[in-house]
mmCIF file of C-alpha atoms in Angstrom:
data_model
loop_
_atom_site.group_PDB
_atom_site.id
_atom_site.type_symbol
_atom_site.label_atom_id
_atom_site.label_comp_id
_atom_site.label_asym_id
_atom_site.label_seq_id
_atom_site.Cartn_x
_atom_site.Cartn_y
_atom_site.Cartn_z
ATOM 1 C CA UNK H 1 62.279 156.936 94.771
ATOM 2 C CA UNK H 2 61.762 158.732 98.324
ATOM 3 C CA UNK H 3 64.300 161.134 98.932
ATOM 4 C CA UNK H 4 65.920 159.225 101.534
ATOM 5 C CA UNK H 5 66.878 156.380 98.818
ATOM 6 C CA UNK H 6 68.343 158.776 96.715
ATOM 7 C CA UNK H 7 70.764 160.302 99.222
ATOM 8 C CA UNK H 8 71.454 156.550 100.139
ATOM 9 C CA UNK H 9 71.785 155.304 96.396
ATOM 10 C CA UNK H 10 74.207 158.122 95.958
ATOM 11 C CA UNK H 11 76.249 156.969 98.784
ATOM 12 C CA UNK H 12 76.136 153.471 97.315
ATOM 13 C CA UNK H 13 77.089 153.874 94.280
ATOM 14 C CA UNK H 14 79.932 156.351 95.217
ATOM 15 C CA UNK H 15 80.585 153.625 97.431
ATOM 16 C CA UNK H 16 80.522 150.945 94.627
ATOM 17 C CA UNK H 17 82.454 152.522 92.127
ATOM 18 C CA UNK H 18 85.428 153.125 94.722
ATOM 19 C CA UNK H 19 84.967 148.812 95.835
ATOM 20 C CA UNK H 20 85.281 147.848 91.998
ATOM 21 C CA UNK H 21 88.100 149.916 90.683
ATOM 22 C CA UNK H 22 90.832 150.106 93.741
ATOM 23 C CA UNK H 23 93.776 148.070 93.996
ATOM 24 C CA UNK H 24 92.072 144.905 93.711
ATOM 25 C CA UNK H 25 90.062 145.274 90.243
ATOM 26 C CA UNK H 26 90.760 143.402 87.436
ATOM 27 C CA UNK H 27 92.588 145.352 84.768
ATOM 28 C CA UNK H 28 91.103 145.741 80.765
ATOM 29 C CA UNK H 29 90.930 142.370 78.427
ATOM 30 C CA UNK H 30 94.710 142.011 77.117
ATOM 31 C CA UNK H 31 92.861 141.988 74.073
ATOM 32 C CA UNK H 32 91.040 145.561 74.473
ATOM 33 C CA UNK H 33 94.174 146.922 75.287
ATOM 34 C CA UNK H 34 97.150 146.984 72.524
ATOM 35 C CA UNK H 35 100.611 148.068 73.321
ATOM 36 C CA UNK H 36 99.966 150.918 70.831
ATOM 37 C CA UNK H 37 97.861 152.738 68.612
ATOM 38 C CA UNK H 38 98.873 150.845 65.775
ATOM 39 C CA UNK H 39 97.684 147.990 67.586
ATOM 40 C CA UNK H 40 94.514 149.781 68.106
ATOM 41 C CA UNK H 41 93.943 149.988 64.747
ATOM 42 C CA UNK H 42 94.288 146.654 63.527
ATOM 43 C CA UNK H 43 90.920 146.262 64.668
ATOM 44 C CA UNK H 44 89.761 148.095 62.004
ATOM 45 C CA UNK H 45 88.758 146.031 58.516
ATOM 46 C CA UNK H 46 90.277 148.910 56.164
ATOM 47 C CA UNK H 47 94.434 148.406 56.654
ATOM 48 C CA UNK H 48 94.492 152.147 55.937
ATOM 49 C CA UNK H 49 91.594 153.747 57.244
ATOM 50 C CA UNK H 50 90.451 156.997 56.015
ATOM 51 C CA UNK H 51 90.745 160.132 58.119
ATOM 52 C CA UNK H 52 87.403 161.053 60.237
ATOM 53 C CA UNK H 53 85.164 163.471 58.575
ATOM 54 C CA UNK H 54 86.155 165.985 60.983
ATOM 55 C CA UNK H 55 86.153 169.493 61.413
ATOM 56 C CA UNK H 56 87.711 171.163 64.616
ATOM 57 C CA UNK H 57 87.750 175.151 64.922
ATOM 58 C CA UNK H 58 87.527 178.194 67.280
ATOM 59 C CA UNK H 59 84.547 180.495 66.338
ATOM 60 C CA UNK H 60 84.163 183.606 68.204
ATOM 61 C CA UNK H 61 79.945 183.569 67.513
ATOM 62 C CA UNK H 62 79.946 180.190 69.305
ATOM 63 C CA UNK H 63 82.012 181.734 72.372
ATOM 64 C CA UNK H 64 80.157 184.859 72.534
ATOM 65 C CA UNK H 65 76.779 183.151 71.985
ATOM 66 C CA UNK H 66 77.866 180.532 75.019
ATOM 67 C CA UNK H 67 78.813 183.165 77.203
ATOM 68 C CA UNK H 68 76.003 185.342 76.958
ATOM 69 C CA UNK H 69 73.638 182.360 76.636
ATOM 70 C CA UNK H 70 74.759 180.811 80.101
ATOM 71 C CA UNK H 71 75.024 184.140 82.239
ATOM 72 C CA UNK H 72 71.660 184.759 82.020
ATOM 73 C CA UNK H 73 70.326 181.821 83.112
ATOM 74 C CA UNK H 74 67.611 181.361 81.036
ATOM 75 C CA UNK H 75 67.198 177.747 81.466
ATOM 76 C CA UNK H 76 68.632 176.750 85.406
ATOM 77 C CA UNK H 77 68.512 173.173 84.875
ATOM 78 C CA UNK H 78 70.618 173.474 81.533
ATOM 79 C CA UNK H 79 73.042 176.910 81.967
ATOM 80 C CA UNK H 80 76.329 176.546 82.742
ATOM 81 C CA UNK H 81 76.983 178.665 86.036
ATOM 82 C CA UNK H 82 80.224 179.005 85.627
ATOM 83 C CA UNK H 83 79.793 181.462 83.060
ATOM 84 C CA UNK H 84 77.487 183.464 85.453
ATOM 85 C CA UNK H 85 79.827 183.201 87.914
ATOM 86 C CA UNK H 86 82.818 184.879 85.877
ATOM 87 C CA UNK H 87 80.688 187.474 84.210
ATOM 88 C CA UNK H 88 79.809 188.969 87.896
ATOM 89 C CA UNK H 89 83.023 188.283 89.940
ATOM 90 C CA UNK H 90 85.500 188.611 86.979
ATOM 91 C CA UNK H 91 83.696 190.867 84.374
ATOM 92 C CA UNK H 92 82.161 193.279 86.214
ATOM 93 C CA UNK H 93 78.815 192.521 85.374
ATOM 94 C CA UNK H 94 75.792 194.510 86.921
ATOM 95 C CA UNK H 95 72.377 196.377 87.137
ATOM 96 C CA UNK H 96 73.393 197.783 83.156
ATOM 97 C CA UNK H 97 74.044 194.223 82.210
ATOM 98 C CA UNK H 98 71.457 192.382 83.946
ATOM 99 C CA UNK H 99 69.196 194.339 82.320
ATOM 100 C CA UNK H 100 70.778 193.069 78.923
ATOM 101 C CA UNK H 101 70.585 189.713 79.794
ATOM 102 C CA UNK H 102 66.597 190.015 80.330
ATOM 103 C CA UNK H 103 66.430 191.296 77.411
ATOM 104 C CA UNK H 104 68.285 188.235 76.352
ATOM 105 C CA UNK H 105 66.165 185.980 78.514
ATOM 106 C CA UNK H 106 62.939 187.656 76.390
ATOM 107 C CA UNK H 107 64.257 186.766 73.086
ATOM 108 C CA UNK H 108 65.099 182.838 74.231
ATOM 109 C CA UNK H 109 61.742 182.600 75.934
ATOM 110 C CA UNK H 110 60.240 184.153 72.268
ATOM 111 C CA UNK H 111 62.388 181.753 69.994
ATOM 112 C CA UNK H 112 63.160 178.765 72.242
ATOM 113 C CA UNK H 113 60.791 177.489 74.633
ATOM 114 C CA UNK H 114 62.283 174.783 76.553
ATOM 115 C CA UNK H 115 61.330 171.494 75.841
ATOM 116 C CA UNK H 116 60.107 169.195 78.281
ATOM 117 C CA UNK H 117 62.002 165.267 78.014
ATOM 118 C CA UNK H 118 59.160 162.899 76.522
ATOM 119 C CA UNK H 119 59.254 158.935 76.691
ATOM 120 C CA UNK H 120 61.065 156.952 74.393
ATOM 121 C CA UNK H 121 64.318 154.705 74.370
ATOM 122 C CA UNK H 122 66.981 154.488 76.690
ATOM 123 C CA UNK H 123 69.588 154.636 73.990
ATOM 124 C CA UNK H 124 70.249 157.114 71.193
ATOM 125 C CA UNK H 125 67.527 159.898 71.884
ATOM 126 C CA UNK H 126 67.815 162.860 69.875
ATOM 127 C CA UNK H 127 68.144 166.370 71.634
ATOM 128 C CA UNK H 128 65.426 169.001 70.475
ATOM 129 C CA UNK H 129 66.936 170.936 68.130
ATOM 130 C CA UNK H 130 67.940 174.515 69.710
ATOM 131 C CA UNK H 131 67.495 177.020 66.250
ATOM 132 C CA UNK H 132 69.033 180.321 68.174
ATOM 133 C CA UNK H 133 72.025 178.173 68.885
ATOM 134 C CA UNK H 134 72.350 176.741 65.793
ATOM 135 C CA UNK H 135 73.101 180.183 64.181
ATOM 136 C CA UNK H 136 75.783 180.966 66.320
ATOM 137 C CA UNK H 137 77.587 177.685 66.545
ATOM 138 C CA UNK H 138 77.626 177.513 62.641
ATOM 139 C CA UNK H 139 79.756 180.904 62.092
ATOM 140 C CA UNK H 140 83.077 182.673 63.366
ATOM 141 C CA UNK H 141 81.630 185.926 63.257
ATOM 142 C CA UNK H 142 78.676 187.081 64.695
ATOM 143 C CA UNK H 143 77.640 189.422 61.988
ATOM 144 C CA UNK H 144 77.300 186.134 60.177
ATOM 145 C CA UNK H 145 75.510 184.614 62.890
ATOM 146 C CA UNK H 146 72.730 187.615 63.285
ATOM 147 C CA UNK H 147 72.009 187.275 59.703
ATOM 148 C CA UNK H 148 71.787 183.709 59.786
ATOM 149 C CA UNK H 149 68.949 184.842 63.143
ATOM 150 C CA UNK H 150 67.305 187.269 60.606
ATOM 151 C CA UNK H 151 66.662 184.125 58.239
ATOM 152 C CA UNK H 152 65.422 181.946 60.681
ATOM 153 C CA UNK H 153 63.652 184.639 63.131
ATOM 154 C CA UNK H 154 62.677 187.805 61.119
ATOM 155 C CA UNK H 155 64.179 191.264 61.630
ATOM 156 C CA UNK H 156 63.151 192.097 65.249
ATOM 157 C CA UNK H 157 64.379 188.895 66.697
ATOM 158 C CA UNK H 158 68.175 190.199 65.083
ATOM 159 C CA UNK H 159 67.820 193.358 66.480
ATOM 160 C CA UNK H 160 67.304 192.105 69.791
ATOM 161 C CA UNK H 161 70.220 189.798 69.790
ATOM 162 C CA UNK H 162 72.341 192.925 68.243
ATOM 163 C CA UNK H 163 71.671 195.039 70.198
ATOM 164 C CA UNK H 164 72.163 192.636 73.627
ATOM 165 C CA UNK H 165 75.298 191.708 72.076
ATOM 166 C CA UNK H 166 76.722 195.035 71.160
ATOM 167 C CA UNK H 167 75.507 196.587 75.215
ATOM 168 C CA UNK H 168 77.734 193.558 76.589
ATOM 169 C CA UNK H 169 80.385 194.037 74.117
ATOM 170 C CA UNK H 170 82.775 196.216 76.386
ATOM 171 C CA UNK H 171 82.743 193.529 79.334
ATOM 172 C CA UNK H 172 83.729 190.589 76.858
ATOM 173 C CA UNK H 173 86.236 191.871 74.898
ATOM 174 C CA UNK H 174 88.851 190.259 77.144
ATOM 175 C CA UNK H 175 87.618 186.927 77.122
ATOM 176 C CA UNK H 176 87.094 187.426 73.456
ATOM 177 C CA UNK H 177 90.216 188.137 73.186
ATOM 178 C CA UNK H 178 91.521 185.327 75.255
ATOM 179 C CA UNK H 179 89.438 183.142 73.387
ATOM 180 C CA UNK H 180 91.237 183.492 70.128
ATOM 181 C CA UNK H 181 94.002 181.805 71.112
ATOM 182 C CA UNK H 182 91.932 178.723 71.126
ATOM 183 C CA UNK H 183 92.390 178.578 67.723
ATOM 184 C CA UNK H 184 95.897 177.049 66.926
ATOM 185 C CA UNK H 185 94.789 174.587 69.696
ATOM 186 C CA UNK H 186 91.784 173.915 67.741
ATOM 187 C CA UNK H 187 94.210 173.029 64.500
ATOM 188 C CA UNK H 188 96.201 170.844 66.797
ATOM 189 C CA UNK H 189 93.248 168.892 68.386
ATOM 190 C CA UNK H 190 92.246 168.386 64.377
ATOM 191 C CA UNK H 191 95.812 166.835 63.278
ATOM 192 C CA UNK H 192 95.699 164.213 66.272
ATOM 193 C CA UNK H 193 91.725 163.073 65.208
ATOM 194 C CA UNK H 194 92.900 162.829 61.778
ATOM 195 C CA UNK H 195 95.727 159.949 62.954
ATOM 196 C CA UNK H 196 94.555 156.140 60.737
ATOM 197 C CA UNK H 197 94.060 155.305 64.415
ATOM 198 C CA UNK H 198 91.632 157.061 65.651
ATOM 199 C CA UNK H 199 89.624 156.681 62.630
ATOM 200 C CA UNK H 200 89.828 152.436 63.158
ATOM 201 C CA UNK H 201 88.441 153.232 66.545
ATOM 202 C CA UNK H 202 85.600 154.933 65.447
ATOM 203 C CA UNK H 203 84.925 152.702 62.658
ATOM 204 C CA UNK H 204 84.563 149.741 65.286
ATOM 205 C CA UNK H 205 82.271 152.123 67.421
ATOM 206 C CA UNK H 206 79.877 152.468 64.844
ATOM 207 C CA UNK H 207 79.879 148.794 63.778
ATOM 208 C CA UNK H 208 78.940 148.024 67.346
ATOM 209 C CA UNK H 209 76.726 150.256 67.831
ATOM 210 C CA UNK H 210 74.566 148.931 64.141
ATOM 211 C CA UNK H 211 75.113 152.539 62.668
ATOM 212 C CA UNK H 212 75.527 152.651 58.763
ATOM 213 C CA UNK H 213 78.666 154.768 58.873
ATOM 214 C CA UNK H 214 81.180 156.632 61.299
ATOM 215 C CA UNK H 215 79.303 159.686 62.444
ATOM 216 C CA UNK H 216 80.562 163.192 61.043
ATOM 217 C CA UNK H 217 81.035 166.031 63.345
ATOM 218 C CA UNK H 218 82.254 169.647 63.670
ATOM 219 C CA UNK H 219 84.266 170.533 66.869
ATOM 220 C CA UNK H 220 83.678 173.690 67.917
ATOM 221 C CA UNK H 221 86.159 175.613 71.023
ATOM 222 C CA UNK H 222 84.730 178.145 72.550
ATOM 223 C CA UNK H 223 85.725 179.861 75.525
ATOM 224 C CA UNK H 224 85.105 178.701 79.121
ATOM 225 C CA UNK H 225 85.881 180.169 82.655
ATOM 226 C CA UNK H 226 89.196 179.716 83.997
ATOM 227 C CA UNK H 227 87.881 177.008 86.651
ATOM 228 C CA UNK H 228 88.989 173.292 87.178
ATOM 229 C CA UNK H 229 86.901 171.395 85.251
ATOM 230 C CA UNK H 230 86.539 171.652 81.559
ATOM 231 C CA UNK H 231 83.394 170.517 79.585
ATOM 232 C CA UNK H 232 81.701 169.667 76.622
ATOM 233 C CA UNK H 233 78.643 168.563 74.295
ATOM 234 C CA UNK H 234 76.807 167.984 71.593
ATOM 235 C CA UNK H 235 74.252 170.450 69.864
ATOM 236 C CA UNK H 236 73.137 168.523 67.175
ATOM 237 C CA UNK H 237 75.798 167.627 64.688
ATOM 238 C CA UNK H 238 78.702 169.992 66.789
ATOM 239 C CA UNK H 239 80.354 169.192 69.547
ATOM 240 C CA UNK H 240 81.168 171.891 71.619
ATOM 241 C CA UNK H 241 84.458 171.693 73.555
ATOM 242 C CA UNK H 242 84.721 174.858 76.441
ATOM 243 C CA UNK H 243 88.095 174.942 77.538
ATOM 244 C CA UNK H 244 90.036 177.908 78.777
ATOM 245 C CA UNK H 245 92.601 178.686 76.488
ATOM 246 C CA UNK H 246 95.621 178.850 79.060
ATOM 247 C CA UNK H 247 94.046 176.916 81.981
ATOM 248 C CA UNK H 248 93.291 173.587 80.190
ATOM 249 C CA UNK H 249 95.369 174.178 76.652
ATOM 250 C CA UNK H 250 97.599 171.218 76.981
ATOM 251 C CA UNK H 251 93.862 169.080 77.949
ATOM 252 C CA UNK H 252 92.333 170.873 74.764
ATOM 253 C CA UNK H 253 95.177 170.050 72.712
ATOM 254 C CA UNK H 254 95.096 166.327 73.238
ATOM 255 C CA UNK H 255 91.532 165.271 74.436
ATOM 256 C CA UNK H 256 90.484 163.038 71.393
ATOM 257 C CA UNK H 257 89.208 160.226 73.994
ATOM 258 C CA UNK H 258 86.530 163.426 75.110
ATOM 259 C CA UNK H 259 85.693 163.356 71.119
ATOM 260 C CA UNK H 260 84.894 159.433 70.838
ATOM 261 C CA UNK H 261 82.947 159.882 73.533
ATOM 262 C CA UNK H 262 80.481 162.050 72.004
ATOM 263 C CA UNK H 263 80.733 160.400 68.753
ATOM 264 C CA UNK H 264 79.861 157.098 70.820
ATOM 265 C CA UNK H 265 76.079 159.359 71.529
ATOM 266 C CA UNK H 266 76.230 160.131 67.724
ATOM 267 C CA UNK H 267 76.781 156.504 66.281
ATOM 268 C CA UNK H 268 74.070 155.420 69.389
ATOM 269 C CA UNK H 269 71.785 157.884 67.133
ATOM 270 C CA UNK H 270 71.896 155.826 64.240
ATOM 271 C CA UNK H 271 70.637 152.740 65.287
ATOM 272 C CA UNK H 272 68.003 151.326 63.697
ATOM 273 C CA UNK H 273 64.905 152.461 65.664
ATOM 274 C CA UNK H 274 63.829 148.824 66.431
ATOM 275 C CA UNK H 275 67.196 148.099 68.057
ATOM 276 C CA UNK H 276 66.932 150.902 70.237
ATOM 277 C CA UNK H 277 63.576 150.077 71.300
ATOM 278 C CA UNK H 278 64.497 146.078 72.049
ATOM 279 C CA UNK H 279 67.546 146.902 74.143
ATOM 280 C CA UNK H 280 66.002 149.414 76.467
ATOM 281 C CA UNK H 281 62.997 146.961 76.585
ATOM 282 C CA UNK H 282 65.556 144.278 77.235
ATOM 283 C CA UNK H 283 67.250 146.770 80.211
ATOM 284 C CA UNK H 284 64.044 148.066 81.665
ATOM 285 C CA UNK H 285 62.673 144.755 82.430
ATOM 286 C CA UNK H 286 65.538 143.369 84.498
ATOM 287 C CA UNK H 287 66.311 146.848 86.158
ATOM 288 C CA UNK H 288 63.484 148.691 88.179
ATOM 289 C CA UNK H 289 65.598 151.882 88.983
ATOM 290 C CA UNK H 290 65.269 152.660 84.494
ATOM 291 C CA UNK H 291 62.276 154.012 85.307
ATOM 292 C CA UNK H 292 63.572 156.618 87.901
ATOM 293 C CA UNK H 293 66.278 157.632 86.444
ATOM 294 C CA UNK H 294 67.033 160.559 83.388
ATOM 295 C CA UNK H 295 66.890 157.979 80.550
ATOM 296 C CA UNK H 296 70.468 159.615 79.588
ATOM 297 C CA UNK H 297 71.542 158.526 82.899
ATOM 298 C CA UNK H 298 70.642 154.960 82.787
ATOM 299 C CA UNK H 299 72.724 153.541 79.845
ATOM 300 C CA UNK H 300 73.439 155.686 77.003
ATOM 301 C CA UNK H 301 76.047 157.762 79.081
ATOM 302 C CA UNK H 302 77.515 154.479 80.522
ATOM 303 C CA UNK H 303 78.357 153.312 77.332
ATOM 304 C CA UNK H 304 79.876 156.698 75.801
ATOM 305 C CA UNK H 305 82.234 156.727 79.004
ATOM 306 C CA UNK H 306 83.093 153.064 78.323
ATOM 307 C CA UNK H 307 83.860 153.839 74.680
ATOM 308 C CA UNK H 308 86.004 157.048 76.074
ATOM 309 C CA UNK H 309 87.875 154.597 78.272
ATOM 310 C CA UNK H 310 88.417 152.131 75.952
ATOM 311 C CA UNK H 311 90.073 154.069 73.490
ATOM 312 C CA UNK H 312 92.771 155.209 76.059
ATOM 313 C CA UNK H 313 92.972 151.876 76.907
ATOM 314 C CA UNK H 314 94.093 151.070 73.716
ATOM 315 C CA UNK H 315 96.097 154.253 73.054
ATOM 316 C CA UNK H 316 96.982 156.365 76.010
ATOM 317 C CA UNK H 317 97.156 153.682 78.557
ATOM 318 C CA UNK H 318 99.142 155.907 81.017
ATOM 319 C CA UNK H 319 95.733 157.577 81.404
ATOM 320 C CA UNK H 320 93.489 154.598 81.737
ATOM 321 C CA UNK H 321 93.113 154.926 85.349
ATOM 322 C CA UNK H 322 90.125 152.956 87.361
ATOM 323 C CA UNK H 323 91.225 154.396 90.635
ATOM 324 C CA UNK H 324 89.312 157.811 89.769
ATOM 325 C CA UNK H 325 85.919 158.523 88.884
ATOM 326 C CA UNK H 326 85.080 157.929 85.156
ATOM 327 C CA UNK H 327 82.438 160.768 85.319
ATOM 328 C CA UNK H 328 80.728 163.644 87.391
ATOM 329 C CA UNK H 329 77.147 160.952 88.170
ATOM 330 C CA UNK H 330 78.639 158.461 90.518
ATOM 331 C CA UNK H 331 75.685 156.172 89.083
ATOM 332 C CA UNK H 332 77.060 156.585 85.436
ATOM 333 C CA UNK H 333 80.246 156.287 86.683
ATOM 334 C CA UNK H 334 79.557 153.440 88.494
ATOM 335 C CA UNK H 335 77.910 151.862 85.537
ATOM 336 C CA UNK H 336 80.615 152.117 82.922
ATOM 337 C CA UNK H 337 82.983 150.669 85.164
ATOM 338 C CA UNK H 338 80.908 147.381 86.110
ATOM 339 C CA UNK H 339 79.923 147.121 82.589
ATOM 340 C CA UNK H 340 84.028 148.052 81.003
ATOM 341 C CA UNK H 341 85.022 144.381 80.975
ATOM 342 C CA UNK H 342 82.364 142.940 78.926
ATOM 343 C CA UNK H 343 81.833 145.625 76.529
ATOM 344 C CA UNK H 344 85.525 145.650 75.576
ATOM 345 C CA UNK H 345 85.739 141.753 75.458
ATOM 346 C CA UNK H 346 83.154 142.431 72.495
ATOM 347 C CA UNK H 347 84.846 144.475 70.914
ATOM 348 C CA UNK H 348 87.859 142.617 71.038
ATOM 349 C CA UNK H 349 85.711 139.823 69.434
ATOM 350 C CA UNK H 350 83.935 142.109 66.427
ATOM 351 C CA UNK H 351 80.502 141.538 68.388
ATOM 352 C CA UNK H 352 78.346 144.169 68.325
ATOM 353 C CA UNK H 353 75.857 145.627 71.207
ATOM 354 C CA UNK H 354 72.988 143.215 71.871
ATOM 355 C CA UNK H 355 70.433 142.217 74.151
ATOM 356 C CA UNK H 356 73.376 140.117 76.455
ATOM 357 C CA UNK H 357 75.246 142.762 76.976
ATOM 358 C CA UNK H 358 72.249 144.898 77.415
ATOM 359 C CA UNK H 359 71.542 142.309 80.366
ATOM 360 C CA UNK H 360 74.855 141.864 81.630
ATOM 361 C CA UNK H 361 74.235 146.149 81.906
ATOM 362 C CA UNK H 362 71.193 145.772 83.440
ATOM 363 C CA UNK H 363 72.420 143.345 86.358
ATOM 364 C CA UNK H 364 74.806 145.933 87.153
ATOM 365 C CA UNK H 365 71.850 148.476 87.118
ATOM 366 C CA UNK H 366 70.330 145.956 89.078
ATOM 367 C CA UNK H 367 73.054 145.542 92.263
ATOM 368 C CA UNK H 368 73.367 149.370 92.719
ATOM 369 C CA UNK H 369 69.702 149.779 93.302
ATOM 370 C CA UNK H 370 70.013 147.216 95.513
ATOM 371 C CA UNK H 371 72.957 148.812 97.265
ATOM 372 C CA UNK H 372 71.003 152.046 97.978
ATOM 373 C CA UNK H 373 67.932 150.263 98.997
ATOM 374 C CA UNK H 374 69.739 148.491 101.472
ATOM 375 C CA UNK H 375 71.370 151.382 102.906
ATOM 376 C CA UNK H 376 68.357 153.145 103.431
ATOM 377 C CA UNK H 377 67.006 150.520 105.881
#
């Protein structure tokens, strides 16, 4: 797409999203939307559903893994600058550090070469599997975490991460130790996933999505800047929530809706390979813009928002709000609000997620390309 339809299909969509949710929109199916979690989870064909195989936990390896991961910008397109950003302006990070975080930047360029997005299908693509990560996010202490890097990396590879961690251990202490207070909101994040309600929710996610069973996942806090925005995502099989302890606790404490949606892009996973391949088939042929978009973009983040929003449909309506912006990518936010309707008037009627709605998506997908084209005229 020229660059001149992109700036344009921006504005549309921005444009778009603010026509179809103001005062005007229609509100959720009566049907998607029960008075109550209770009603939610009537849905649900076990009367007492199990609690989600769920783990939720602070772990200081994670945090200081995250931290030192992100500040040195190993990997623009994929760092987090906010953590750059503190470590300089709040932490007192220079030359002396810097030269730690090359160091860093060495031993991720030895272990983890980035890896370039191949074809496949539109929904449920698998992340390449980052193995440095992966030891950290698995322990609370990073003693535990270097000897898992020894295992996986040999001896040198440990040092190296030792002895970057243990240079930039005087600057972090104070996040560290602001971090640990993430921890009782980590046990009170678990105790609200574990309500019979959230459970029926994600038990009729994964029956519309054709996975064979409710996804399990380990929630891991770590810490994050004191900015406005909070984040989080999935590495693998745990889904990493960075939240500032003070700034966003009361968010941390009670953003389930932010866990269905990644456990929306963990049941998408588990499709059966065909299905994956016929729907984005399906899409791709009745929307030209699939093919110049991120394949994330184009309608496996759509539907994790709209799963996200229909849950606090159903259970924190007071929060269901179509005024704002559903996400940061006015075209994905776009997308999961022109699509909301008809995805939650399937659930409502124990479908699951076939090729109509996967056209009904893609006519959507269809109209905002449109929009942008025409406003670069």
């Amino acid at each position: 797409m020229p660059r001149a339809d992109v700036r344009a299909a921006a504005f549309a969509l921005a444009l778009v999203a603010a026509v179809g949710c103001g005062a005007g929109a229609s509100p959720p199916p009566t049907s998607a939307a029960p008075a109550s979690p209770a009603a939610a989870a009537s849905h649900a064909a076990p009367s007492h559903p199990a609690a989600l195989e769920i783990t939720v936990a602070y772990r200081e390896a994670a945090s200081v893994f995250e931290i030192v991961d992100n500040a040195s910008a190993w990997y623009p397109d994929k760092n987090d600058a906010e953590y750059r950003e503190h470590a300089v302006a709040a932490l007192g990070f220079g030359r002396p550090e810097q030269e730690l975080l090359d160091r860093w930047i060495e031993l991720r360029r030895r272990t983890s070469p980035p890896a370039a997005e191949t074809g496949g299908p539109l929904l449920g693509r698998d992340k390449p599997r980052d193995a440095l990560a992966a030891c950290f996010h698995a322990e609370a202490d990073v003693a535990a975490a270097l000897a898992r890097v020894e295992a996986a990396f040999g001896r040198d590879a440990a040092a190296a991460a030792r002895a970057v961690l243990e240079g930039l251990s005087p600057k972090l202490r104070p996040v560290l130790a602001e971090g640990r207070d993430l921890a009782p909101i980590a046990a009170a994040l678990e105790a609200e996933l574990r309500q019979p309600h959230v459970a029926a929710f994600a038990r009729r996610m994964a029956r519309f999505y054709g996975a064979p069973e409710v996804p399990r996942v380990t929630v891991v806090f770590v810490w994050w800047p004191p900015v406005e925005s909070m984040t989080a995502s999935l590495a693998g099989d745990t889904l990493l929530m960075r939240y500032h302890p003070h700034k966003h606790g009361e968010e941390a404490r009670r953003d389930v809706d932010v866990v269905i949606h990644e456990l929306a892009h963990l049941a998408s996973r588990r499709q059966p390979e065909a299905q994956k391949a016929a729907l984005s088939a399906a899409f791709s042929a009745r929307c030209d813009a699939a093919s110049k978009l991120a394949p994330a973009r184009v309608l496996e983040e759509p539907l994790a928002v709209i799963h996200q929003k229909m849950f606090l449909a159903e259970t924190a309506p007071a929060r269901f709000d179509r005024s704002r912006s559903w996400y940061g990518d006015p075209w994905v936010s776009a997308m999961a609000k022109l699509s909301f309707d008809a995805a939650a008037r399937a659930h409502a009627d124990g479908r699951v997620l076939d090729e109509a709605l996967v056209k009904a998506a893609a006519k959507a997908c269809h109209e905002l390309a449109g929009a942008g084209r025409a406003l670069a005229r």
